[in-house]
């Protein structure tokens, strides 16, 4: 089968992965209502095209992201969302993801829980990467990690604030899933990219790691503390309430990343796409907004941009590409999404991101601003 959409890539990945690894990646918290809601919320938003605008070439470059990318303009408003343990999906892990992201001009956020050291990735990246931080209880450790990220040349620090504790991952409990059993650290960036499935090793668990190591009582004082540790721009990931977005403005946060963590934390949670118009209205035009959750096509990306996002994050689709075919699979997934975004923009009469606005959204959603039609 030639995979031509994200669902095809997921199917290929599912065949390739051990069932408990597939479940770890695909699953959400509780009854997975938030997970389903992410897809449904995007489905509810309808595009309405403009015609006869004389568009021939479509430019997907995203200049509003340049403050987060060391003044470079990414070729696409699609960011590879931070996700833990890429070696669960493929032995080449994050270095395969990085190679593909570089190839496609998509900014990459490296997770605190990367299987490959950040320095290794930064040293081998043509573009600056962003680093995602989970705040540890140990302040000294946080200080060291932030310093390392800055020294390695990371272009932004993404502080994830929606994991004071781990969501109830029922699939993982049913499977007695233990991430450490599959971990194999490869620090050798020069090793040729391979295609072997991951190898089981010793035991441990993500939930135990979160409970033992991470700060459960995160507060705005921590945001200020992190901000004071670095000159990297600070992005808060996991904000959904407009009042929190407004508070973030007062704390000099440089960008907001709206997310319900791919439905993996609070169940019965609102989707980020539904909160996006409210938050854009609350924070004004200048604050860069990234949104994620359930983005599975270029049309989804266009919807998010039209509702006020500057970029979308893509989580599981990247891992499906990685599991199915390593770096090549990730590159193919990213390329298909970019091609579909280009197509959708053209069909809506948008030549560049600057042409995208709420006028191409038709929805009965209460956030809809009718007068723009
Ligand atoms: C397997 C997996 C691991 C993840 N690990 C992290 C992480 O380490 N840090 C983080 O901030 N978010 C993490 N996330 C959440 C993603 O950054 C992102 O918010 C989510 O996947 C977006 O939804 P999508 O998968 O529907 O695109 C993870 C998501 C998945 C699926």
Short mmCIF file of C-alpha atoms in Angstrom, two decimals, residues 31-273:
data_model
loop_
_atom_site.label_atom_id
_atom_site.label_comp_id
_atom_site.label_asym_id
_atom_site.label_seq_id
_atom_site.Cartn_x
_atom_site.Cartn_y
_atom_site.Cartn_z
CA UNK A 31 -12.14 7.30 28.15
CA UNK A 32 -10.28 9.21 25.44
CA UNK A 33 -13.01 11.82 25.05
CA UNK A 34 -10.40 14.61 24.71
CA UNK A 35 -8.55 12.57 22.09
CA UNK A 36 -11.74 12.11 20.04
CA UNK A 37 -12.76 15.72 20.59
CA UNK A 38 -9.55 16.98 18.98
CA UNK A 39 -10.48 15.29 15.70
CA UNK A 40 -14.16 16.24 15.94
CA UNK A 41 -13.51 19.90 16.76
CA UNK A 42 -11.46 20.27 13.59
CA UNK A 43 -14.09 18.38 11.60
CA UNK A 44 -16.77 20.83 12.79
CA UNK A 45 -14.89 23.78 11.32
CA UNK A 46 -15.75 24.26 7.65
CA UNK A 47 -13.75 26.18 5.10
CA UNK A 48 -15.42 28.52 2.61
CA UNK A 49 -13.30 29.31 -0.41
CA UNK A 50 -12.66 32.63 -2.12
CA UNK A 51 -12.34 32.44 -5.92
CA UNK A 52 -10.99 34.49 -8.84
CA UNK A 53 -8.12 35.91 -6.86
CA UNK A 54 -5.50 35.22 -9.49
CA UNK A 55 -3.36 33.01 -7.27
CA UNK A 56 -0.74 30.98 -9.13
CA UNK A 57 2.06 30.29 -6.63
CA UNK A 58 1.42 29.52 -2.99
CA UNK A 59 4.01 30.49 -0.38
CA UNK A 60 3.70 28.60 2.92
CA UNK A 61 6.60 30.33 4.66
CA UNK A 62 5.85 31.53 8.19
CA UNK A 63 7.63 34.84 8.97
CA UNK A 64 5.75 35.28 12.26
CA UNK A 65 7.67 32.30 13.64
CA UNK A 66 11.08 33.84 13.02
CA UNK A 67 11.45 35.28 16.58
CA UNK A 68 11.23 31.67 17.79
CA UNK A 69 13.68 30.39 15.16
CA UNK A 70 16.72 32.64 15.72
CA UNK A 71 15.41 35.16 13.15
CA UNK A 72 15.06 32.58 10.38
CA UNK A 73 11.78 32.19 8.53
CA UNK A 74 10.57 28.58 8.44
CA UNK A 75 9.31 27.23 5.13
CA UNK A 76 6.12 26.02 6.77
CA UNK A 77 3.85 26.92 9.69
CA UNK A 78 3.91 23.27 10.76
CA UNK A 79 6.02 22.44 13.80
CA UNK A 80 7.01 18.95 14.89
CA UNK A 81 5.42 18.81 18.38
CA UNK A 82 7.61 17.54 21.21
CA UNK A 83 7.08 13.87 21.88
CA UNK A 84 8.93 11.50 24.17
CA UNK A 85 11.05 8.47 23.28
CA UNK A 86 11.22 8.38 19.48
CA UNK A 87 13.21 5.15 19.71
CA UNK A 88 10.00 3.43 20.69
CA UNK A 89 8.86 4.09 17.14
CA UNK A 90 12.16 3.45 15.37
CA UNK A 91 15.76 2.72 16.43
CA UNK A 92 16.98 5.90 14.71
CA UNK A 93 14.73 7.87 17.05
CA UNK A 94 14.99 11.65 17.16
CA UNK A 95 17.89 11.88 14.72
CA UNK A 96 15.62 10.47 12.00
CA UNK A 97 12.87 12.93 12.95
CA UNK A 98 15.39 15.78 12.92
CA UNK A 99 16.78 14.82 9.49
CA UNK A 100 13.25 14.79 8.05
CA UNK A 101 12.21 18.05 9.74
CA UNK A 102 15.35 19.77 8.38
CA UNK A 103 14.68 18.38 4.92
CA UNK A 104 11.12 19.76 4.92
CA UNK A 105 11.86 23.10 6.61
CA UNK A 106 9.64 22.27 9.59
CA UNK A 107 10.78 23.55 13.01
CA UNK A 108 11.31 20.78 15.56
CA UNK A 109 10.71 20.83 19.30
CA UNK A 110 12.88 18.29 21.12
CA UNK A 111 11.24 16.72 24.19
CA UNK A 112 12.81 16.62 27.67
CA UNK A 113 12.25 12.88 27.26
CA UNK A 114 14.23 12.58 24.04
CA UNK A 115 16.16 9.32 23.69
CA UNK A 116 18.92 11.20 21.86
CA UNK A 117 20.93 13.89 23.70
CA UNK A 118 19.94 17.44 22.81
CA UNK A 119 23.54 18.45 22.07
CA UNK A 120 23.86 15.65 19.52
CA UNK A 121 20.73 16.81 17.76
CA UNK A 122 21.69 20.49 17.82
CA UNK A 123 25.17 19.73 16.49
CA UNK A 124 23.68 17.93 13.53
CA UNK A 125 20.84 20.26 12.71
CA UNK A 126 20.88 22.67 9.78
CA UNK A 127 18.14 24.71 11.51
CA UNK A 128 17.87 25.75 15.15
CA UNK A 129 15.70 23.42 17.23
CA UNK A 130 13.47 24.38 20.14
CA UNK A 131 13.69 22.57 23.44
CA UNK A 132 10.69 21.43 25.49
CA UNK A 133 11.17 21.49 29.25
CA UNK A 134 9.29 19.59 31.91
CA UNK A 135 10.15 21.34 35.14
CA UNK A 136 11.96 19.03 37.57
CA UNK A 137 11.54 19.30 41.33
CA UNK A 138 15.30 19.83 41.47
CA UNK A 139 16.01 23.52 40.69
CA UNK A 140 19.70 22.90 40.04
CA UNK A 141 18.83 20.33 37.45
CA UNK A 142 16.43 22.73 35.72
CA UNK A 143 19.12 25.40 35.71
CA UNK A 144 21.63 23.01 34.13
CA UNK A 145 19.19 21.76 31.50
CA UNK A 146 18.15 25.29 30.49
CA UNK A 147 21.81 26.34 30.30
CA UNK A 148 22.63 23.28 28.18
CA UNK A 149 19.78 24.07 25.80
CA UNK A 150 20.95 27.66 25.48
CA UNK A 151 24.60 26.65 25.00
CA UNK A 152 23.58 24.09 22.39
CA UNK A 153 22.00 26.92 20.37
CA UNK A 154 18.30 26.17 20.88
CA UNK A 155 16.15 28.94 19.46
CA UNK A 156 13.37 28.79 22.07
CA UNK A 157 12.40 27.12 25.32
CA UNK A 158 8.99 25.46 25.44
CA UNK A 159 7.81 25.02 29.03
CA UNK A 160 5.07 22.38 29.21
CA UNK A 161 2.65 23.36 31.97
CA UNK A 162 -0.11 20.75 31.65
CA UNK A 163 1.67 17.84 33.34
CA UNK A 164 1.66 18.55 37.10
CA UNK A 165 1.00 14.82 37.16
CA UNK A 166 0.43 12.23 34.52
CA UNK A 167 -3.00 11.69 32.94
CA UNK A 168 -4.72 8.34 33.45
CA UNK A 169 -3.44 6.35 30.49
CA UNK A 170 -5.75 3.36 30.67
CA UNK A 171 -4.31 1.58 27.64
CA UNK A 172 -0.86 1.66 29.25
CA UNK A 173 -2.27 0.31 32.51
CA UNK A 174 -4.04 -2.53 30.73
CA UNK A 175 -0.83 -3.36 28.87
CA UNK A 176 1.39 -2.91 31.97
CA UNK A 177 3.37 -0.74 29.59
CA UNK A 178 6.88 -0.04 30.72
CA UNK A 179 8.81 2.34 28.47
CA UNK A 180 12.26 1.46 29.83
CA UNK A 181 11.89 -2.10 28.60
CA UNK A 182 12.22 -0.79 25.05
CA UNK A 183 14.84 1.89 25.45
CA UNK A 184 18.13 1.69 23.64
CA UNK A 185 20.18 4.87 23.77
CA UNK A 186 22.06 5.71 20.58
CA UNK A 187 24.39 8.67 21.00
CA UNK A 188 26.11 7.95 17.72
CA UNK A 189 24.72 10.40 15.21
CA UNK A 190 27.09 9.01 12.57
CA UNK A 191 25.60 5.53 12.75
CA UNK A 192 23.79 4.78 9.51
CA UNK A 193 20.00 5.07 9.80
CA UNK A 194 18.63 1.53 10.10
CA UNK A 195 15.24 -0.12 9.88
CA UNK A 196 15.20 -2.64 12.72
CA UNK A 197 12.33 -2.72 15.22
CA UNK A 198 13.08 -1.54 18.81
CA UNK A 199 14.71 -3.99 21.19
CA UNK A 200 13.32 -4.64 24.73
CA UNK A 201 15.73 -3.94 27.66
CA UNK A 202 15.24 -3.21 31.44
CA UNK A 203 12.16 -1.86 33.30
CA UNK A 204 10.67 1.47 34.57
CA UNK A 205 7.71 3.72 33.65
CA UNK A 206 6.78 7.21 32.40
CA UNK A 207 4.15 7.67 35.14
CA UNK A 208 6.72 6.80 37.82
CA UNK A 209 9.23 9.21 36.28
CA UNK A 210 6.68 12.04 36.27
CA UNK A 211 5.63 11.38 39.88
CA UNK A 212 9.19 11.07 41.20
CA UNK A 213 11.00 13.75 39.22
CA UNK A 214 8.66 16.47 37.97
CA UNK A 215 7.30 19.49 39.85
CA UNK A 216 3.64 18.84 40.74
CA UNK A 217 2.91 22.37 42.03
CA UNK A 218 3.82 24.45 38.97
CA UNK A 219 2.87 28.11 39.29
CA UNK A 220 3.39 31.49 37.62
CA UNK A 221 6.35 32.00 39.97
CA UNK A 222 7.99 29.05 38.18
CA UNK A 223 7.32 30.70 34.83
CA UNK A 224 9.08 33.85 36.08
CA UNK A 225 11.93 31.75 37.42
CA UNK A 226 12.40 29.95 34.10
CA UNK A 227 12.17 33.22 32.19
CA UNK A 228 14.95 34.65 34.37
CA UNK A 229 17.26 31.72 33.67
CA UNK A 230 17.58 32.30 29.96
CA UNK A 231 17.64 34.71 27.06
CA UNK A 232 15.87 32.16 24.83
CA UNK A 233 12.28 33.15 24.00
CA UNK A 234 9.86 31.35 26.33
CA UNK A 235 6.80 29.50 25.00
CA UNK A 236 4.17 28.09 27.40
CA UNK A 237 2.70 24.80 26.16
CA UNK A 238 -0.60 23.54 27.48
CA UNK A 239 -2.49 26.81 27.93
CA UNK A 240 -6.22 26.64 27.07
CA UNK A 241 -8.04 29.16 29.25
CA UNK A 242 -8.26 32.74 27.92
CA UNK A 243 -7.64 34.05 31.45
CA UNK A 244 -4.38 32.08 31.64
CA UNK A 245 -3.43 33.48 28.24
CA UNK A 246 -4.00 36.98 29.58
CA UNK A 247 -1.92 36.30 32.68
CA UNK A 248 0.86 34.98 30.43
CA UNK A 249 1.02 38.39 28.75
CA UNK A 250 1.84 39.98 32.11
CA UNK A 251 4.62 37.46 32.67
CA UNK A 252 6.39 38.43 29.42
CA UNK A 253 5.91 35.04 27.83
CA UNK A 254 7.02 35.21 24.19
CA UNK A 255 4.48 32.80 22.66
CA UNK A 256 1.65 30.51 23.68
CA UNK A 257 1.20 26.92 22.59
CA UNK A 258 -2.47 25.95 22.96
CA UNK A 259 -2.79 22.23 23.55
CA UNK A 260 -4.60 19.57 25.53
CA UNK A 261 -1.50 17.38 25.14
CA UNK A 262 -3.07 15.31 22.37
CA UNK A 263 -5.84 14.23 24.77
CA UNK A 264 -3.30 12.52 27.01
CA UNK A 265 -3.80 14.55 30.21
CA UNK A 266 -7.27 15.76 31.30
CA UNK A 267 -10.11 13.72 29.83
CA UNK A 268 -13.33 15.50 28.77
CA UNK A 269 -11.12 18.49 27.96
CA UNK A 270 -11.91 21.17 25.41
CA UNK A 271 -9.81 21.06 22.25
CA UNK A 272 -7.23 23.77 21.60
CA UNK A 273 -8.81 24.61 18.23
#
